[in-house]
Amino acid sequence: MIVRKSMAELEKMRAAGLLVWKILEEMRGMVQEGVSTYDLEVKAERMMQDAGAKSAFKGYSTASAGKFPSVLCTSVNEEIVHGMPSPTKILKKGDIVSIDTGVQLHGYFGDSAITVAVGEISAEAQKLMDVTRESLELAIEKARPGNRLFDICGAVERHVVSNGFSIVREFVGHGIGTQLHEEPQVPNYVDRRGENPRLKEGMVLAIEPMVNAGKPGSRVKADKWTAVTEDGKASAHFEHTVAITANGPWVLTRP
Ligand code: MG
Ligand code: MG
């Protein structure tokens, strides 16, 4: 069942969303050569504590991997998602780093991700980031009452494929609210085996394209969390938490 939220609930999700935005903007400002992904983690965790929020990720547990140890996922270059911050992972010029974070505030979750360049990057890495971000914006435009889920999925897929990149299929977006992961799943491609519900006011979706420069294949490393591209080429990730309202899409994770 897809849980729809009242306007009062959306206002609470807005507060969570804006905190996530503020943290990611701080992270964007910190990213530079010589900074470790753990430096980012420490700052982000402090910001959550100062705001009275809980991390949505730290302690999040799956049967196969156990508990996630961090408030951020930091995924560098060929890492797609779920990279773990580490003092020994030092950012260097030419890297791209995807930073994904989520909080729980007053019972409601916000979830967002950005990919940031470290100094000068290759033209291909820049195009990968641009196309991924654009595909998210095109999908957000489809988050309107009366459309269907596949309108969102298809908007991402068309833009990515027409630009010669490929879509990660093993990880998908999701409904969000009092749970980090609610129904429906939001694939970044049209999955004809899946459901195609009509979008209604009060639904809230975390839309999160993960796009590979090379082939779509991924694998999870021995640490049980970090997903990387099979071919070793770069991957980018952008995400917003988006409410479907009578006035159109309301991106809760940006001002
Ligand atoms: Mg996320
Ligand atoms: Mg998410």
mmCIF file of N, CA, C and O and ligand atoms in Angstrom, residues 57 100-101 111-113 172-176 180-181 206-208 210 237 239-241, ligand 2:
data_model
loop_
_atom_site.group_PDB
_atom_site.id
_atom_site.type_symbol
_atom_site.label_atom_id
_atom_site.label_comp_id
_atom_site.label_asym_id
_atom_site.label_seq_id
_atom_site.Cartn_x
_atom_site.Cartn_y
_atom_site.Cartn_z
ATOM 1 N N PHE A 57 20.466 6.469 8.209
ATOM 2 C CA PHE A 57 21.323 5.416 7.659
ATOM 3 C C PHE A 57 22.109 4.674 8.743
ATOM 4 O O PHE A 57 22.276 3.458 8.661
ATOM 5 N N ASP A 100 25.255 10.679 -0.230
ATOM 6 C CA ASP A 100 23.843 10.362 -0.019
ATOM 7 C C ASP A 100 23.605 10.421 1.482
ATOM 8 O O ASP A 100 24.376 9.852 2.263
ATOM 9 N N THR A 101 22.556 11.136 1.911
ATOM 10 C CA THR A 101 22.267 11.135 3.339
ATOM 11 C C THR A 101 20.775 11.254 3.591
ATOM 12 O O THR A 101 20.013 11.683 2.721
ATOM 13 N N ASP A 111 15.515 12.312 2.400
ATOM 14 C CA ASP A 111 16.573 11.511 1.766
ATOM 15 C C ASP A 111 16.974 12.221 0.480
ATOM 16 O O ASP A 111 16.113 12.547 -0.343
ATOM 17 N N SER A 112 18.273 12.477 0.328
ATOM 18 C CA SER A 112 18.734 13.171 -0.874
ATOM 19 C C SER A 112 20.194 12.822 -1.145
ATOM 20 O O SER A 112 20.913 12.398 -0.229
ATOM 21 N N ALA A 113 20.609 12.985 -2.379
ATOM 22 C CA ALA A 113 21.999 12.697 -2.746
ATOM 23 C C ALA A 113 22.463 13.668 -3.825
ATOM 24 O O ALA A 113 21.670 14.118 -4.659
ATOM 25 N N VAL A 172 17.092 1.097 -6.536
ATOM 26 C CA VAL A 172 15.962 1.886 -7.033
ATOM 27 C C VAL A 172 15.539 2.914 -5.992
ATOM 28 O O VAL A 172 15.904 2.823 -4.817
ATOM 29 N N GLY A 173 14.764 3.886 -6.439
ATOM 30 C CA GLY A 173 14.136 4.832 -5.521
ATOM 31 C C GLY A 173 12.962 4.190 -4.807
ATOM 32 O O GLY A 173 12.666 3.009 -4.994
ATOM 33 N N HIS A 174 12.253 5.012 -4.010
ATOM 34 C CA HIS A 174 11.291 4.436 -3.064
ATOM 35 C C HIS A 174 10.331 5.489 -2.533
ATOM 36 O O HIS A 174 10.668 6.677 -2.493
ATOM 37 N N GLY A 175 9.162 5.019 -2.092
ATOM 38 C CA GLY A 175 8.317 5.884 -1.283
ATOM 39 C C GLY A 175 9.018 6.186 0.034
ATOM 40 O O GLY A 175 9.928 5.457 0.453
ATOM 41 N N ILE A 176 8.602 7.269 0.700
ATOM 42 C CA ILE A 176 9.254 7.690 1.941
ATOM 43 C C ILE A 176 8.245 8.459 2.796
ATOM 44 O O ILE A 176 7.348 9.103 2.254
ATOM 45 N N LEU A 180 11.875 5.056 6.105
ATOM 46 C CA LEU A 180 12.819 5.478 5.060
ATOM 47 C C LEU A 180 12.436 4.871 3.717
ATOM 48 O O LEU A 180 12.497 5.542 2.692
ATOM 49 N N HIS A 181 12.054 3.605 3.739
ATOM 50 C CA HIS A 181 11.683 2.915 2.507
ATOM 51 C C HIS A 181 10.238 2.458 2.595
ATOM 52 O O HIS A 181 9.911 1.580 3.380
ATOM 53 N N ALA A 206 11.134 9.204 -3.116
ATOM 54 C CA ALA A 206 12.560 9.501 -3.239
ATOM 55 C C ALA A 206 12.985 8.997 -4.608
ATOM 56 O O ALA A 206 13.046 7.786 -4.839
ATOM 57 N N ILE A 207 13.223 9.937 -5.511
ATOM 58 C CA ILE A 207 13.617 9.598 -6.883
ATOM 59 C C ILE A 207 15.132 9.713 -6.950
ATOM 60 O O ILE A 207 15.688 10.750 -6.562
ATOM 61 N N GLU A 208 15.811 8.647 -7.399
ATOM 62 C CA GLU A 208 17.272 8.652 -7.270
ATOM 63 C C GLU A 208 17.992 7.908 -8.376
ATOM 64 O O GLU A 208 18.427 6.765 -8.199
ATOM 65 N N MET A 210 20.753 6.396 -10.504
ATOM 66 C CA MET A 210 22.160 5.987 -10.405
ATOM 67 C C MET A 210 22.572 5.599 -11.817
ATOM 68 O O MET A 210 21.967 4.690 -12.401
ATOM 69 N N HIS A 237 25.131 9.765 -8.956
ATOM 70 C CA HIS A 237 23.888 9.548 -8.207
ATOM 71 C C HIS A 237 23.358 10.895 -7.730
ATOM 72 O O HIS A 237 24.084 11.648 -7.078
ATOM 73 N N GLU A 239 19.592 12.526 -5.962
ATOM 74 C CA GLU A 239 18.316 12.119 -5.369
ATOM 75 C C GLU A 239 17.616 13.307 -4.729
ATOM 76 O O GLU A 239 18.263 14.157 -4.110
ATOM 77 N N HIS A 240 16.304 13.338 -4.869
ATOM 78 C CA HIS A 240 15.473 14.256 -4.097
ATOM 79 C C HIS A 240 14.252 13.515 -3.555
ATOM 80 O O HIS A 240 13.786 12.544 -4.150
ATOM 81 N N THR A 241 13.751 14.008 -2.423
ATOM 82 C CA THR A 241 12.477 13.572 -1.861
ATOM 83 C C THR A 241 11.402 14.520 -2.388
ATOM 84 O O THR A 241 11.490 15.733 -2.172
HETATM 85 MG MG MG B 2 16.845 6.904 -1.165
#
